[in-house]
Short mmCIF file of C-alpha atoms in Angstrom, two decimals:
data_model
loop_
_atom_site.label_atom_id
_atom_site.label_comp_id
_atom_site.label_asym_id
_atom_site.label_seq_id
_atom_site.Cartn_x
_atom_site.Cartn_y
_atom_site.Cartn_z
CA UNK O 666 41.30 27.88 6.20
CA UNK O 667 42.04 25.29 9.77
CA UNK O 668 39.29 26.04 11.75
CA UNK O 669 37.97 25.54 15.25
CA UNK O 670 34.14 25.82 16.56
CA UNK O 671 33.16 29.52 15.89
CA UNK O 672 35.87 30.94 14.95
CA UNK O 673 35.37 31.75 11.39
CA UNK O 674 34.51 35.61 10.59
CA UNK O 675 30.43 36.42 10.16
CA UNK O 676 32.17 38.41 7.16
CA UNK O 677 33.14 35.21 5.10
CA UNK O 678 29.78 35.12 4.10
CA UNK O 679 28.65 38.44 3.46
CA UNK O 680 31.65 38.43 0.10
CA UNK O 681 30.72 35.67 -2.96
CA UNK O 682 33.18 33.20 -2.70
CA UNK O 683 33.46 30.82 -5.01
CA UNK O 684 36.60 28.00 -3.30
CA UNK O 685 35.81 27.02 0.54
CA UNK O 686 38.67 24.78 2.01
CA UNK O 687 37.64 23.99 5.80
CA UNK O 688 40.13 21.68 7.77
CA UNK O 689 39.87 20.95 11.07
CA UNK O 690 41.74 21.54 13.82
CA UNK O 691 42.01 19.52 16.66
CA UNK O 692 38.84 19.18 18.40
CA UNK O 693 38.22 17.03 21.29
CA UNK O 694 34.49 18.24 21.36
CA UNK O 695 32.68 14.75 23.40
CA UNK O 696 29.54 15.74 23.38
CA UNK O 697 29.47 16.93 20.14
CA UNK O 698 28.21 20.63 20.75
CA UNK O 699 30.28 22.18 17.49
CA UNK O 700 28.34 20.13 15.80
CA UNK O 701 25.11 21.76 16.08
CA UNK O 702 26.08 25.02 14.43
CA UNK O 703 27.20 22.87 11.00
CA UNK O 704 24.55 24.63 9.48
CA UNK O 705 25.49 27.69 10.35
CA UNK O 706 28.98 27.27 9.31
CA UNK O 707 28.56 25.53 6.05
CA UNK O 708 26.17 28.87 4.92
CA UNK O 709 27.56 29.22 1.81
CA UNK O 710 26.11 29.49 -1.82
CA UNK O 711 27.27 28.66 -5.26
CA UNK O 712 30.37 27.91 -4.73
CA UNK O 713 32.75 25.76 -7.52
CA UNK O 714 35.02 24.34 -5.37
CA UNK O 715 34.19 22.92 -1.37
CA UNK O 716 36.85 20.93 0.34
CA UNK O 717 35.94 20.16 4.09
CA UNK O 718 38.36 17.81 6.45
CA UNK O 719 37.42 16.54 10.53
CA UNK O 720 39.14 13.75 12.36
CA UNK O 721 36.38 13.50 14.64
CA UNK O 722 33.40 12.37 12.62
CA UNK O 723 30.49 12.27 15.22
CA UNK O 724 28.53 9.20 16.19
CA UNK O 725 24.94 10.65 15.71
CA UNK O 726 26.60 11.47 11.71
CA UNK O 727 24.22 10.50 9.48
CA UNK O 728 20.64 11.23 11.40
CA UNK O 729 21.48 14.42 13.14
CA UNK O 730 24.13 16.79 11.05
CA UNK O 731 24.23 15.52 7.28
CA UNK O 732 21.98 17.35 6.57
CA UNK O 733 23.65 20.71 6.66
CA UNK O 734 26.15 19.50 3.52
CA UNK O 735 22.92 18.06 1.12
CA UNK O 736 21.40 21.75 1.50
CA UNK O 737 24.58 23.15 1.14
CA UNK O 738 25.32 21.39 -2.62
CA UNK O 739 21.83 21.95 -3.26
CA UNK O 740 22.39 25.99 -2.91
CA UNK O 741 25.87 25.40 -5.14
CA UNK O 742 24.17 23.65 -8.46
CA UNK O 743 27.69 25.33 -9.66
CA UNK O 744 29.62 23.18 -7.82
CA UNK O 745 33.47 22.05 -10.20
CA UNK O 746 34.41 20.13 -6.97
CA UNK O 747 34.28 18.13 -4.11
CA UNK O 748 35.98 16.92 -1.10
CA UNK O 749 35.24 15.12 1.41
CA UNK O 750 37.11 13.43 4.05
CA UNK O 751 35.22 13.06 7.76
CA UNK O 752 36.73 10.06 9.80
CA UNK O 753 37.45 9.47 13.82
CA UNK O 754 40.52 8.81 14.34
CA UNK O 755 40.01 7.97 18.32
CA UNK O 756 36.90 6.52 17.73
CA UNK O 757 34.83 3.47 15.61
CA UNK O 758 31.36 5.00 15.04
CA UNK O 759 29.06 4.66 12.21
CA UNK O 760 30.59 5.91 8.55
CA UNK O 761 28.94 8.68 6.90
CA UNK O 762 26.35 7.69 4.06
CA UNK O 763 26.69 8.79 0.66
CA UNK O 764 23.12 7.86 -0.06
CA UNK O 765 21.88 10.21 2.48
CA UNK O 766 24.59 12.94 2.04
CA UNK O 767 23.12 13.05 -1.84
CA UNK O 768 19.84 12.99 -1.20
CA UNK O 769 16.86 13.23 -4.14
CA UNK O 770 17.21 17.13 -5.09
CA UNK O 771 21.03 16.56 -5.81
CA UNK O 772 22.25 17.59 -9.04
CA UNK O 773 25.81 18.84 -9.79
CA UNK O 774 25.55 19.30 -13.90
CA UNK O 775 29.35 20.92 -14.10
CA UNK O 776 30.90 18.75 -11.33
CA UNK O 777 34.31 17.17 -12.80
CA UNK O 778 35.84 16.12 -9.57
CA UNK O 779 34.35 14.12 -6.92
CA UNK O 780 36.08 12.98 -3.50
CA UNK O 781 35.02 11.42 -0.80
CA UNK O 782 37.61 10.42 1.53
CA UNK O 783 37.09 8.92 5.05
CA UNK O 784 34.52 7.07 7.16
CA UNK O 785 32.38 6.16 4.04
CA UNK O 786 29.92 3.58 3.25
CA UNK O 787 25.64 3.64 1.79
CA UNK O 788 22.35 2.13 3.19
CA UNK O 789 22.69 -1.05 1.27
CA UNK O 790 19.01 -2.26 1.31
CA UNK O 791 18.38 1.98 -0.96
CA UNK O 792 21.73 1.14 -3.03
CA UNK O 793 20.02 -2.57 -3.82
CA UNK O 794 17.17 -1.23 -4.67
CA UNK O 795 17.53 0.63 -7.27
CA UNK O 796 15.70 3.44 -6.12
CA UNK O 797 18.59 6.31 -4.93
CA UNK O 798 20.08 7.90 -7.88
CA UNK O 799 23.22 6.93 -6.65
CA UNK O 800 23.09 3.90 -9.24
CA UNK O 801 23.01 5.74 -11.64
CA UNK O 802 25.80 8.19 -11.53
CA UNK O 803 25.59 9.34 -14.68
CA UNK O 804 22.17 11.38 -13.72
CA UNK O 805 22.85 13.62 -10.91
CA UNK O 806 26.88 13.86 -12.11
CA UNK O 807 27.22 14.59 -16.19
CA UNK O 808 30.33 16.53 -16.34
CA UNK O 809 31.95 13.52 -13.70
CA UNK O 810 35.83 13.09 -14.91
CA UNK O 811 37.50 12.36 -11.51
CA UNK O 812 36.24 10.42 -8.62
CA UNK O 813 37.31 9.68 -5.70
CA UNK O 814 36.04 7.14 -3.47
CA UNK O 815 34.20 3.91 -1.78
CA UNK O 816 34.85 0.25 -4.51
CA UNK O 817 30.80 0.06 -4.25
CA UNK O 818 30.41 2.92 -6.23
CA UNK O 819 33.78 3.25 -8.45
CA UNK O 820 31.48 0.04 -9.80
CA UNK O 821 29.17 2.49 -10.04
CA UNK O 822 30.57 4.78 -11.77
CA UNK O 823 32.46 2.19 -14.88
CA UNK O 824 28.67 0.83 -15.18
CA UNK O 825 27.28 3.97 -16.13
CA UNK O 826 27.55 6.14 -19.27
CA UNK O 827 30.88 7.58 -17.21
CA UNK O 828 32.97 5.61 -18.09
CA UNK O 829 34.21 6.70 -21.49
CA UNK O 830 34.67 9.92 -20.21
CA UNK O 831 35.67 9.00 -16.80
CA UNK O 832 40.21 9.93 -16.72
CA UNK O 833 41.12 8.98 -13.66
CA UNK O 834 40.03 6.63 -10.30
CA UNK O 835 40.99 6.17 -6.92
CA UNK O 836 39.36 3.61 -5.14
CA UNK O 837 39.18 1.87 -1.72
CA UNK O 838 38.31 -1.26 -0.78
CA UNK O 839 38.35 -3.45 2.24
CA UNK O 840 39.07 -6.58 2.37
CA UNK O 841 39.00 -9.21 5.15
CA UNK O 842 38.23 -12.74 3.44
CA UNK O 843 39.09 -15.14 0.83
CA UNK O 844 37.45 -13.28 -1.83
CA UNK O 845 39.00 -11.02 -4.29
CA UNK O 846 37.14 -7.78 -3.34
CA UNK O 847 38.86 -5.68 -6.88
CA UNK O 848 38.16 -9.44 -9.31
CA UNK O 849 34.07 -7.65 -9.76
CA UNK O 850 35.07 -4.05 -11.09
CA UNK O 851 38.48 -5.92 -12.66
CA UNK O 852 36.14 -7.79 -14.50
CA UNK O 853 33.99 -4.63 -15.68
CA UNK O 854 36.98 -2.60 -16.99
CA UNK O 855 38.03 -5.03 -18.73
CA UNK O 856 34.62 -5.73 -20.05
CA UNK O 857 33.78 -1.52 -21.08
CA UNK O 858 35.15 1.15 -22.92
CA UNK O 859 36.85 3.35 -21.00
CA UNK O 860 38.59 5.24 -24.03
CA UNK O 861 40.12 8.41 -21.11
CA UNK O 862 41.10 6.70 -17.95
CA UNK O 863 44.77 8.14 -17.45
CA UNK O 864 44.78 6.83 -14.12
CA UNK O 865 43.78 4.34 -11.38
CA UNK O 866 45.22 3.97 -7.99
CA UNK O 867 43.76 1.37 -5.98
CA UNK O 868 43.71 1.70 -2.26
CA UNK O 869 42.76 -1.28 0.20
CA UNK O 870 42.85 -1.94 3.51
CA UNK O 871 42.90 -5.49 5.33
CA UNK O 872 44.96 -8.42 4.59
CA UNK O 873 45.34 -8.09 1.11
CA UNK O 874 47.93 -9.08 -1.75
CA UNK O 875 47.33 -7.82 -5.24
CA UNK O 876 46.24 -10.17 -8.11
CA UNK O 877 48.15 -9.63 -10.81
CA UNK O 878 45.52 -10.55 -13.58
CA UNK O 879 43.39 -8.52 -11.17
CA UNK O 880 45.46 -5.45 -12.62
CA UNK O 881 46.36 -6.79 -16.13
CA UNK O 882 42.32 -6.67 -16.34
CA UNK O 883 42.47 -2.96 -15.50
CA UNK O 884 45.00 -2.39 -17.96
CA UNK O 885 43.13 -4.11 -20.61
CA UNK O 886 40.04 -2.30 -21.15
CA UNK O 887 41.66 0.94 -20.06
CA UNK O 888 43.59 1.80 -23.25
CA UNK O 889 44.83 5.47 -22.78
CA UNK O 890 46.43 4.20 -19.15
CA UNK O 891 49.23 6.24 -18.34
CA UNK O 892 49.59 6.04 -14.12
CA UNK O 893 48.81 3.05 -12.19
CA UNK O 894 49.59 3.69 -8.12
CA UNK O 895 48.37 0.75 -5.76
CA UNK O 896 50.65 0.55 -1.77
CA UNK O 897 49.52 -3.38 -2.05
CA UNK O 898 52.18 -6.19 -2.74
CA UNK O 899 51.55 -8.15 -6.43
CA UNK O 900 52.02 -11.82 -6.82
CA UNK O 901 53.46 -12.07 -9.99
CA UNK O 902 54.81 -7.70 -10.43
CA UNK O 903 57.29 -9.67 -13.83
CA UNK O 904 54.15 -11.56 -15.24
CA UNK O 905 52.20 -7.45 -15.24
CA UNK O 906 55.34 -5.99 -16.58
CA UNK O 907 54.88 -7.92 -19.20
CA UNK O 908 51.69 -8.45 -20.19
CA UNK O 909 52.23 -3.51 -20.00
CA UNK O 910 54.59 -4.27 -22.94
CA UNK O 911 52.37 -6.49 -24.98
CA UNK O 912 49.48 -4.49 -25.12
CA UNK O 913 51.36 -0.85 -25.59
CA UNK O 914 52.85 1.45 -27.80
CA UNK O 915 55.73 2.69 -26.86
CA UNK O 916 55.49 5.97 -26.26
CA UNK O 917 52.34 4.98 -23.59
CA UNK O 918 54.39 2.09 -22.14
CA UNK O 919 57.48 5.28 -21.37
CA UNK O 920 54.52 6.72 -19.22
CA UNK O 921 53.18 3.91 -18.06
CA UNK O 922 56.39 3.23 -16.31
CA UNK O 923 57.21 5.51 -15.13
CA UNK O 924 54.01 6.11 -13.18
CA UNK O 925 54.29 2.06 -11.89
CA UNK O 926 57.96 2.03 -10.77
CA UNK O 927 57.75 5.13 -8.72
CA UNK O 928 54.86 3.89 -7.28
CA UNK O 929 56.28 0.39 -6.41
CA UNK O 930 59.20 1.64 -5.45
CA UNK O 931 57.76 3.86 -2.55
CA UNK O 932 55.68 0.72 -1.89
#
């Protein structure tokens, strides 16, 4: 449902909804008045699917409004899929913090699909200390199979016991230095058993040319891989294709080539 602030009928909260999809229409509210009602807007309970998208992420979102989402998740322990896409397409603002969104009390035993999109980051001191549940995603999301999110959370999922059950991984990474942002996670792929991973999508921002060695490591560590999607240029495209041919059965290679070729054409 597309919504404008304060426009949702109160009857929505009187029925037992299981799936809620909210996407804002044009919201031009410099004073963020509608955000003050976010807690009431998200007053749902026992949802199984939740999708929320806004294009005017508030500069004060983490301090004033993120609690409305964490409260919602605590009221919905039966959630099976979550997709958040919070960004500001006009101004550069502070990103929303994943470790504030998923509190110490967050636990979603049935959640199989989790997508964190838009301007998302983490409070690094808490993450580095190892004190937050995000450091071990398997403890809070034991059923997770499909994950979309920033690079650091994708790395956390591959390091955890979730690696043996992940089926798709969409990785968002920024690249603004000479260091290869994706090299560490590519090594994790090579060293980790990912027996069920069928899809990898790489999305990078900034000046970045994808290294074939990085992709090769991911392919080698994902024996069930059927689909690889990337939007960047690749330094040795033919080399990657040869590596795929040499490491896969004929049936798997065919499916993999179809996905890779279509993706490369779109790029």
